């Protein structure tokens, strides 16, 4: 600090004053009077200084104090500059300043000395004294010069302090205490400039659903996770040049001399690993993450801005395509543009009912009866055309819109059931399933909102099934499992979706007491192709039935897959072979048809009873 101060504040005796520079301070920054304080125990000295100063500049307004006990209070007042005598009778002027200034003075101080005193000058510098004047040298010109010099210097110093504080604020994230993206950007810019002929790779890494997780566990624990993630990355890539965090909790990492293939290899290695984090008050939990990377080879000229942007584009794509990592290529930009439009338009699309639902029927394997339907979101965007619902869900998750989208789906399901109930079309045991995203479940408001909706549509709730997936990655799977079970009192049933994929597996069965397990289409497909997969299919069926849980096989596209499902003992099937997802009106027709058949059965039954 002293060194920094010395370099800026040296120039005692007002000798180095640049008059022109000093003038600019008073003309531009200082209009009106300049308040000057003089602290000297000798009244005559005070008067002399005041007289000289007033003559030098009519704007100088001088207040002097020679009563030493009154001096401390004056130092707390707002002056533009102060002259302080080093020898105040019994009191040492520097001591007075040391005792009464908290840290650096709030205005420039000029020390009046009787002689050159190196020890005092050193102490004075530490205190941040702006200038020294030997009393024997006092003249109108010298005093004026010193005032101008000190105030000008002081202003420059303050400016530099502000700049340093601002730079600090820009380079360290105030919440996580990690380097900011601005800092990383600056660093990467320097790397590119200094080493134009070397490979530079920028990686953006992000924990899945970190925003939703954060809302669920609170900021303190979210920060802990992010700090542990940062440390983990630093350990995994010790050769990194810079590591920081964006405001959306993406970790930015830059490294050099790694070519494109090795960058891809590193991304693959990193993304395959499950993150094991420990929070003080929690059991260790696992999280997954994804990575986007951009690379500049020696023959390219990408800027730091471009590399950062491209790595984030790749990250976004890897997230929405549910791939562990992605390397940037220019085609990805189109994808990101689409996402941005989706994010922009979701809310309006919900209000305008542009987003709606088709229903895919589910049939009992034993008697081919219609036993349920799954609500599947559809959005025919005026500009983009039909949008993949997985993309809509993913964008909504990333932009904190999933709560709105989820409650829209839930209410649509309940209203559809209510309409069928009114028409007497809802046979006992038929279920309408609605998908619930993992990010929704992680949101602290989900269960409250769901309970409210189920309460409002009490009768319909008994025909509703909630399909959950990915919840194994929840921070608190036990609690979520319990909360889900709590919704049972409204009559809803719970299904585990996509069973057999990376997202839904055995662990989930332990935490969630499900009524139904839906086997993913990948299992159905594989079992039809290989004996080994068929054995697995069979074992899964047995295990799930042992838990007393119903099994739905998804993605049945061929008769051979249907035959296999029957042979293995699957309860319910859903797939293109039976029906593609259909509009609600068509599903209502199916229900009517089922009701007619039911009526016919009853009539036949009655006739045969009468006959016998
Ligand atoms: P999912 O929950 O696994 O839904 C089944 C998906 O498989 C649907 O795709 C459906 O159209 C498709 N499918 C059905 N039968 C077959 C078949 O025989 N062969 C093949 N290849 N596919 C079949 P879709 O409608 O594109 O939905 C994709 C995913 O989007 C859903 O997968 C679900 O995860 C999500 N999703 C859809 N609607 C919603 C929603 O309202 N909320 C939430 N959170 N997610 C939704
Ligand atoms: Ca589903
Ligand atoms: Ca599924």
PDB file of C-alpha atoms in Angstrom, residues 285-498:
ATOM      1  CA  UNK A 285     -25.183 -36.751  -3.527  1.00  0.00           C
ATOM      2  CA  UNK A 286     -24.495 -37.228  -7.174  1.00  0.00           C
ATOM      3  CA  UNK A 287     -24.998 -34.755  -9.947  1.00  0.00           C
ATOM      4  CA  UNK A 288     -24.437 -34.935 -13.665  1.00  0.00           C
ATOM      5  CA  UNK A 289     -23.101 -32.144 -15.838  1.00  0.00           C
ATOM      6  CA  UNK A 290     -22.604 -31.337 -19.471  1.00  0.00           C
ATOM      7  CA  UNK A 291     -19.902 -29.539 -21.417  1.00  0.00           C
ATOM      8  CA  UNK A 292     -19.599 -27.344 -24.467  1.00  0.00           C
ATOM      9  CA  UNK A 293     -16.219 -26.596 -26.046  1.00  0.00           C
ATOM     10  CA  UNK A 294     -14.804 -24.224 -28.624  1.00  0.00           C
ATOM     11  CA  UNK A 295     -11.332 -24.513 -30.062  1.00  0.00           C
ATOM     12  CA  UNK A 296      -8.942 -22.182 -31.892  1.00  0.00           C
ATOM     13  CA  UNK A 297      -6.153 -23.818 -33.810  1.00  0.00           C
ATOM     14  CA  UNK A 298      -3.004 -21.872 -34.672  1.00  0.00           C
ATOM     15  CA  UNK A 299      -4.260 -21.092 -38.190  1.00  0.00           C
ATOM     16  CA  UNK A 300      -7.512 -19.529 -36.962  1.00  0.00           C
ATOM     17  CA  UNK A 301      -8.281 -16.068 -35.698  1.00  0.00           C
ATOM     18  CA  UNK A 302     -11.253 -16.404 -33.325  1.00  0.00           C
ATOM     19  CA  UNK A 303     -11.492 -13.730 -30.651  1.00  0.00           C
ATOM     20  CA  UNK A 304     -11.941 -14.399 -26.936  1.00  0.00           C
ATOM     21  CA  UNK A 305     -15.525 -13.194 -27.250  1.00  0.00           C
ATOM     22  CA  UNK A 306     -16.204 -15.683 -30.033  1.00  0.00           C
ATOM     23  CA  UNK A 307     -14.582 -18.610 -28.232  1.00  0.00           C
ATOM     24  CA  UNK A 308     -16.594 -17.933 -25.085  1.00  0.00           C
ATOM     25  CA  UNK A 309     -19.810 -17.491 -26.989  1.00  0.00           C
ATOM     26  CA  UNK A 310     -19.217 -20.611 -29.068  1.00  0.00           C
ATOM     27  CA  UNK A 311     -18.447 -22.738 -26.024  1.00  0.00           C
ATOM     28  CA  UNK A 312     -21.724 -21.582 -24.450  1.00  0.00           C
ATOM     29  CA  UNK A 313     -23.608 -22.340 -27.662  1.00  0.00           C
ATOM     30  CA  UNK A 314     -22.108 -25.839 -27.642  1.00  0.00           C
ATOM     31  CA  UNK A 315     -23.031 -26.237 -23.973  1.00  0.00           C
ATOM     32  CA  UNK A 316     -26.609 -25.232 -24.619  1.00  0.00           C
ATOM     33  CA  UNK A 317     -26.826 -27.701 -27.493  1.00  0.00           C
ATOM     34  CA  UNK A 318     -25.368 -30.537 -25.456  1.00  0.00           C
ATOM     35  CA  UNK A 319     -27.942 -29.805 -22.749  1.00  0.00           C
ATOM     36  CA  UNK A 320     -30.922 -29.689 -25.047  1.00  0.00           C
ATOM     37  CA  UNK A 321     -29.846 -32.722 -27.041  1.00  0.00           C
ATOM     38  CA  UNK A 322     -29.146 -34.519 -23.768  1.00  0.00           C
ATOM     39  CA  UNK A 323     -25.627 -35.331 -24.841  1.00  0.00           C
ATOM     40  CA  UNK A 324     -22.807 -35.262 -22.320  1.00  0.00           C
ATOM     41  CA  UNK A 325     -20.695 -32.852 -24.367  1.00  0.00           C
ATOM     42  CA  UNK A 326     -20.609 -31.002 -27.643  1.00  0.00           C
ATOM     43  CA  UNK A 327     -17.890 -29.334 -29.692  1.00  0.00           C
ATOM     44  CA  UNK A 328     -18.854 -26.086 -31.380  1.00  0.00           C
ATOM     45  CA  UNK A 329     -19.569 -25.949 -35.080  1.00  0.00           C
ATOM     46  CA  UNK A 330     -21.332 -23.094 -36.897  1.00  0.00           C
ATOM     47  CA  UNK A 331     -24.510 -25.168 -37.429  1.00  0.00           C
ATOM     48  CA  UNK A 332     -25.172 -25.053 -33.698  1.00  0.00           C
ATOM     49  CA  UNK A 333     -25.939 -21.342 -33.912  1.00  0.00           C
ATOM     50  CA  UNK A 334     -29.203 -22.115 -35.708  1.00  0.00           C
ATOM     51  CA  UNK A 335     -30.167 -24.411 -32.892  1.00  0.00           C
ATOM     52  CA  UNK A 336     -29.492 -21.730 -30.311  1.00  0.00           C
ATOM     53  CA  UNK A 337     -31.538 -19.216 -32.281  1.00  0.00           C
ATOM     54  CA  UNK A 338     -34.491 -21.618 -32.215  1.00  0.00           C
ATOM     55  CA  UNK A 339     -34.147 -22.037 -28.476  1.00  0.00           C
ATOM     56  CA  UNK A 340     -34.105 -18.298 -27.973  1.00  0.00           C
ATOM     57  CA  UNK A 341     -37.339 -17.961 -29.960  1.00  0.00           C
ATOM     58  CA  UNK A 342     -38.908 -20.787 -27.948  1.00  0.00           C
ATOM     59  CA  UNK A 343     -37.914 -19.147 -24.659  1.00  0.00           C
ATOM     60  CA  UNK A 344     -39.243 -15.813 -25.854  1.00  0.00           C
ATOM     61  CA  UNK A 345     -42.605 -17.186 -26.973  1.00  0.00           C
ATOM     62  CA  UNK A 346     -43.509 -19.850 -24.384  1.00  0.00           C
ATOM     63  CA  UNK A 347     -45.546 -17.633 -22.082  1.00  0.00           C
ATOM     64  CA  UNK A 348     -47.537 -16.086 -24.900  1.00  0.00           C
ATOM     65  CA  UNK A 349     -48.094 -19.504 -26.456  1.00  0.00           C
ATOM     66  CA  UNK A 350     -49.596 -20.756 -23.196  1.00  0.00           C
ATOM     67  CA  UNK A 351     -51.887 -17.744 -22.910  1.00  0.00           C
ATOM     68  CA  UNK A 352     -52.963 -18.047 -26.562  1.00  0.00           C
ATOM     69  CA  UNK A 353     -53.381 -21.827 -26.202  1.00  0.00           C
ATOM     70  CA  UNK A 354     -50.911 -22.291 -29.055  1.00  0.00           C
ATOM     71  CA  UNK A 355     -49.421 -25.050 -26.881  1.00  0.00           C
ATOM     72  CA  UNK A 356     -51.863 -27.953 -26.586  1.00  0.00           C
ATOM     73  CA  UNK A 357     -51.818 -31.684 -25.918  1.00  0.00           C
ATOM     74  CA  UNK A 358     -52.325 -34.832 -27.914  1.00  0.00           C
ATOM     75  CA  UNK A 359     -53.094 -38.052 -26.096  1.00  0.00           C
ATOM     76  CA  UNK A 360     -51.545 -41.415 -26.797  1.00  0.00           C
ATOM     77  CA  UNK A 361     -53.815 -44.320 -25.827  1.00  0.00           C
ATOM     78  CA  UNK A 362     -52.638 -47.206 -23.656  1.00  0.00           C
ATOM     79  CA  UNK A 363     -54.132 -50.688 -23.926  1.00  0.00           C
ATOM     80  CA  UNK A 364     -54.378 -53.679 -21.659  1.00  0.00           C
ATOM     81  CA  UNK A 365     -52.374 -56.559 -23.134  1.00  0.00           C
ATOM     82  CA  UNK A 366     -54.772 -59.214 -21.802  1.00  0.00           C
ATOM     83  CA  UNK A 367     -58.066 -57.943 -23.252  1.00  0.00           C
ATOM     84  CA  UNK A 368     -57.038 -55.068 -25.583  1.00  0.00           C
ATOM     85  CA  UNK A 369     -59.152 -52.653 -23.575  1.00  0.00           C
ATOM     86  CA  UNK A 370     -58.354 -48.939 -23.518  1.00  0.00           C
ATOM     87  CA  UNK A 371     -56.996 -48.319 -20.011  1.00  0.00           C
ATOM     88  CA  UNK A 372     -55.376 -44.942 -20.242  1.00  0.00           C
ATOM     89  CA  UNK A 373     -53.728 -42.196 -22.177  1.00  0.00           C
ATOM     90  CA  UNK A 374     -50.621 -40.061 -21.950  1.00  0.00           C
ATOM     91  CA  UNK A 375     -50.857 -36.319 -22.458  1.00  0.00           C
ATOM     92  CA  UNK A 376     -48.093 -35.202 -24.852  1.00  0.00           C
ATOM     93  CA  UNK A 377     -47.388 -31.556 -25.477  1.00  0.00           C
ATOM     94  CA  UNK A 378     -47.611 -30.107 -28.967  1.00  0.00           C
ATOM     95  CA  UNK A 379     -46.620 -26.676 -30.191  1.00  0.00           C
ATOM     96  CA  UNK A 380     -47.008 -25.682 -33.809  1.00  0.00           C
ATOM     97  CA  UNK A 381     -45.006 -22.472 -33.746  1.00  0.00           C
ATOM     98  CA  UNK A 382     -45.984 -19.951 -36.460  1.00  0.00           C
ATOM     99  CA  UNK A 383     -42.330 -19.367 -37.371  1.00  0.00           C
ATOM    100  CA  UNK A 384     -40.577 -22.593 -36.379  1.00  0.00           C
ATOM    101  CA  UNK A 385     -43.271 -25.162 -37.144  1.00  0.00           C
ATOM    102  CA  UNK A 386     -43.782 -28.193 -34.907  1.00  0.00           C
ATOM    103  CA  UNK A 387     -41.358 -28.104 -32.016  1.00  0.00           C
ATOM    104  CA  UNK A 388     -40.018 -31.195 -30.285  1.00  0.00           C
ATOM    105  CA  UNK A 389     -41.645 -31.215 -26.817  1.00  0.00           C
ATOM    106  CA  UNK A 390     -38.393 -32.324 -25.189  1.00  0.00           C
ATOM    107  CA  UNK A 391     -36.799 -29.126 -26.459  1.00  0.00           C
ATOM    108  CA  UNK A 392     -39.667 -27.026 -25.122  1.00  0.00           C
ATOM    109  CA  UNK A 393     -39.328 -28.678 -21.708  1.00  0.00           C
ATOM    110  CA  UNK A 394     -35.581 -28.237 -21.696  1.00  0.00           C
ATOM    111  CA  UNK A 395     -35.765 -24.553 -22.661  1.00  0.00           C
ATOM    112  CA  UNK A 396     -38.477 -23.981 -20.072  1.00  0.00           C
ATOM    113  CA  UNK A 397     -36.290 -25.654 -17.438  1.00  0.00           C
ATOM    114  CA  UNK A 398     -33.319 -23.507 -18.318  1.00  0.00           C
ATOM    115  CA  UNK A 399     -35.380 -20.313 -18.221  1.00  0.00           C
ATOM    116  CA  UNK A 400     -37.407 -20.905 -15.083  1.00  0.00           C
ATOM    117  CA  UNK A 401     -40.587 -21.304 -17.128  1.00  0.00           C
ATOM    118  CA  UNK A 402     -41.095 -24.979 -16.315  1.00  0.00           C
ATOM    119  CA  UNK A 403     -43.390 -24.227 -13.360  1.00  0.00           C
ATOM    120  CA  UNK A 404     -45.841 -22.376 -15.605  1.00  0.00           C
ATOM    121  CA  UNK A 405     -45.610 -25.014 -18.322  1.00  0.00           C
ATOM    122  CA  UNK A 406     -46.058 -27.846 -15.801  1.00  0.00           C
ATOM    123  CA  UNK A 407     -49.118 -26.380 -14.128  1.00  0.00           C
ATOM    124  CA  UNK A 408     -50.612 -25.711 -17.569  1.00  0.00           C
ATOM    125  CA  UNK A 409     -50.160 -29.424 -18.386  1.00  0.00           C
ATOM    126  CA  UNK A 410     -51.569 -30.513 -15.019  1.00  0.00           C
ATOM    127  CA  UNK A 411     -54.634 -28.290 -15.323  1.00  0.00           C
ATOM    128  CA  UNK A 412     -55.195 -29.376 -18.935  1.00  0.00           C
ATOM    129  CA  UNK A 413     -55.208 -33.015 -17.794  1.00  0.00           C
ATOM    130  CA  UNK A 414     -57.611 -32.343 -14.921  1.00  0.00           C
ATOM    131  CA  UNK A 415     -59.961 -30.324 -17.133  1.00  0.00           C
ATOM    132  CA  UNK A 416     -59.975 -33.025 -19.828  1.00  0.00           C
ATOM    133  CA  UNK A 417     -60.895 -35.663 -17.236  1.00  0.00           C
ATOM    134  CA  UNK A 418     -63.615 -33.388 -15.845  1.00  0.00           C
ATOM    135  CA  UNK A 419     -65.134 -32.971 -19.306  1.00  0.00           C
ATOM    136  CA  UNK A 420     -65.188 -36.763 -19.824  1.00  0.00           C
ATOM    137  CA  UNK A 421     -66.691 -37.273 -16.375  1.00  0.00           C
ATOM    138  CA  UNK A 422     -69.478 -34.845 -17.245  1.00  0.00           C
ATOM    139  CA  UNK A 423     -70.230 -36.881 -20.375  1.00  0.00           C
ATOM    140  CA  UNK A 424     -70.139 -40.115 -18.388  1.00  0.00           C
ATOM    141  CA  UNK A 425     -67.203 -41.376 -20.453  1.00  0.00           C
ATOM    142  CA  UNK A 426     -64.652 -42.075 -17.753  1.00  0.00           C
ATOM    143  CA  UNK A 427     -64.712 -45.775 -16.892  1.00  0.00           C
ATOM    144  CA  UNK A 428     -63.401 -46.855 -13.514  1.00  0.00           C
ATOM    145  CA  UNK A 429     -59.679 -47.603 -13.594  1.00  0.00           C
ATOM    146  CA  UNK A 430     -58.877 -45.477 -16.655  1.00  0.00           C
ATOM    147  CA  UNK A 431     -55.982 -43.089 -16.101  1.00  0.00           C
ATOM    148  CA  UNK A 432     -54.794 -39.994 -17.897  1.00  0.00           C
ATOM    149  CA  UNK A 433     -51.054 -39.528 -17.433  1.00  0.00           C
ATOM    150  CA  UNK A 434     -49.232 -36.197 -17.395  1.00  0.00           C
ATOM    151  CA  UNK A 435     -45.457 -35.810 -17.540  1.00  0.00           C
ATOM    152  CA  UNK A 436     -43.656 -34.009 -14.708  1.00  0.00           C
ATOM    153  CA  UNK A 437     -40.122 -32.807 -15.386  1.00  0.00           C
ATOM    154  CA  UNK A 438     -37.313 -33.303 -12.892  1.00  0.00           C
ATOM    155  CA  UNK A 439     -36.765 -29.552 -12.649  1.00  0.00           C
ATOM    156  CA  UNK A 440     -40.417 -29.134 -11.681  1.00  0.00           C
ATOM    157  CA  UNK A 441     -40.094 -31.632  -8.863  1.00  0.00           C
ATOM    158  CA  UNK A 442     -37.015 -29.827  -7.599  1.00  0.00           C
ATOM    159  CA  UNK A 443     -38.832 -26.544  -7.395  1.00  0.00           C
ATOM    160  CA  UNK A 444     -39.961 -25.817  -3.819  1.00  0.00           C
ATOM    161  CA  UNK A 445     -43.382 -24.630  -5.016  1.00  0.00           C
ATOM    162  CA  UNK A 446     -44.244 -27.700  -7.053  1.00  0.00           C
ATOM    163  CA  UNK A 447     -45.992 -29.767  -4.408  1.00  0.00           C
ATOM    164  CA  UNK A 448     -47.924 -26.820  -3.023  1.00  0.00           C
ATOM    165  CA  UNK A 449     -49.163 -25.880  -6.512  1.00  0.00           C
ATOM    166  CA  UNK A 450     -50.018 -29.482  -7.414  1.00  0.00           C
ATOM    167  CA  UNK A 451     -51.933 -29.991  -4.148  1.00  0.00           C
ATOM    168  CA  UNK A 452     -53.914 -26.829  -4.808  1.00  0.00           C
ATOM    169  CA  UNK A 453     -54.871 -27.929  -8.327  1.00  0.00           C
ATOM    170  CA  UNK A 454     -55.752 -31.455  -7.192  1.00  0.00           C
ATOM    171  CA  UNK A 455     -57.892 -30.022  -4.403  1.00  0.00           C
ATOM    172  CA  UNK A 456     -59.737 -27.830  -6.869  1.00  0.00           C
ATOM    173  CA  UNK A 457     -60.426 -30.762  -9.216  1.00  0.00           C
ATOM    174  CA  UNK A 458     -61.056 -33.386  -6.550  1.00  0.00           C
ATOM    175  CA  UNK A 459     -63.140 -35.729  -8.631  1.00  0.00           C
ATOM    176  CA  UNK A 460     -60.801 -35.640 -11.641  1.00  0.00           C
ATOM    177  CA  UNK A 461     -57.701 -36.185  -9.476  1.00  0.00           C
ATOM    178  CA  UNK A 462     -58.694 -39.843  -8.914  1.00  0.00           C
ATOM    179  CA  UNK A 463     -58.134 -40.519 -12.631  1.00  0.00           C
ATOM    180  CA  UNK A 464     -54.763 -38.792 -12.906  1.00  0.00           C
ATOM    181  CA  UNK A 465     -51.319 -40.354 -13.132  1.00  0.00           C
ATOM    182  CA  UNK A 466     -48.085 -38.360 -12.730  1.00  0.00           C
ATOM    183  CA  UNK A 467     -45.150 -39.596 -14.818  1.00  0.00           C
ATOM    184  CA  UNK A 468     -41.839 -38.684 -13.278  1.00  0.00           C
ATOM    185  CA  UNK A 469     -38.376 -39.161 -14.701  1.00  0.00           C
ATOM    186  CA  UNK A 470     -34.767 -38.289 -13.944  1.00  0.00           C
ATOM    187  CA  UNK A 471     -35.523 -37.801 -10.267  1.00  0.00           C
ATOM    188  CA  UNK A 472     -32.604 -39.980  -9.265  1.00  0.00           C
ATOM    189  CA  UNK A 473     -30.527 -36.861  -9.749  1.00  0.00           C
ATOM    190  CA  UNK A 474     -32.541 -34.979  -7.158  1.00  0.00           C
ATOM    191  CA  UNK A 475     -30.560 -33.598  -4.282  1.00  0.00           C
ATOM    192  CA  UNK A 476     -32.979 -35.121  -1.867  1.00  0.00           C
ATOM    193  CA  UNK A 477     -34.603 -38.124  -3.548  1.00  0.00           C
ATOM    194  CA  UNK A 478     -36.039 -39.521  -0.303  1.00  0.00           C
ATOM    195  CA  UNK A 479     -37.845 -36.290   0.487  1.00  0.00           C
ATOM    196  CA  UNK A 480     -39.136 -35.932  -3.065  1.00  0.00           C
ATOM    197  CA  UNK A 481     -40.327 -39.546  -2.977  1.00  0.00           C
ATOM    198  CA  UNK A 482     -42.188 -38.812   0.252  1.00  0.00           C
ATOM    199  CA  UNK A 483     -43.733 -35.621  -1.123  1.00  0.00           C
ATOM    200  CA  UNK A 484     -44.893 -37.505  -4.214  1.00  0.00           C
ATOM    201  CA  UNK A 485     -46.419 -40.186  -2.041  1.00  0.00           C
ATOM    202  CA  UNK A 486     -48.188 -37.376  -0.163  1.00  0.00           C
ATOM    203  CA  UNK A 487     -50.098 -36.502  -3.351  1.00  0.00           C
ATOM    204  CA  UNK A 488     -51.642 -39.974  -3.279  1.00  0.00           C
ATOM    205  CA  UNK A 489     -54.259 -38.788  -0.825  1.00  0.00           C
ATOM    206  CA  UNK A 490     -55.909 -36.973  -3.725  1.00  0.00           C
ATOM    207  CA  UNK A 491     -56.264 -40.268  -5.552  1.00  0.00           C
ATOM    208  CA  UNK A 492     -53.447 -39.694  -8.080  1.00  0.00           C
ATOM    209  CA  UNK A 493     -51.129 -42.539  -9.012  1.00  0.00           C
ATOM    210  CA  UNK A 494     -47.407 -42.258  -9.728  1.00  0.00           C
ATOM    211  CA  UNK A 495     -45.518 -43.716 -12.699  1.00  0.00           C
ATOM    212  CA  UNK A 496     -41.769 -43.901 -13.189  1.00  0.00           C
ATOM    213  CA  UNK A 497     -41.121 -42.968 -16.809  1.00  0.00           C
ATOM    214  CA  UNK A 498     -38.374 -44.087 -19.165  1.00  0.00           C
TER     215      UNK A 498
END
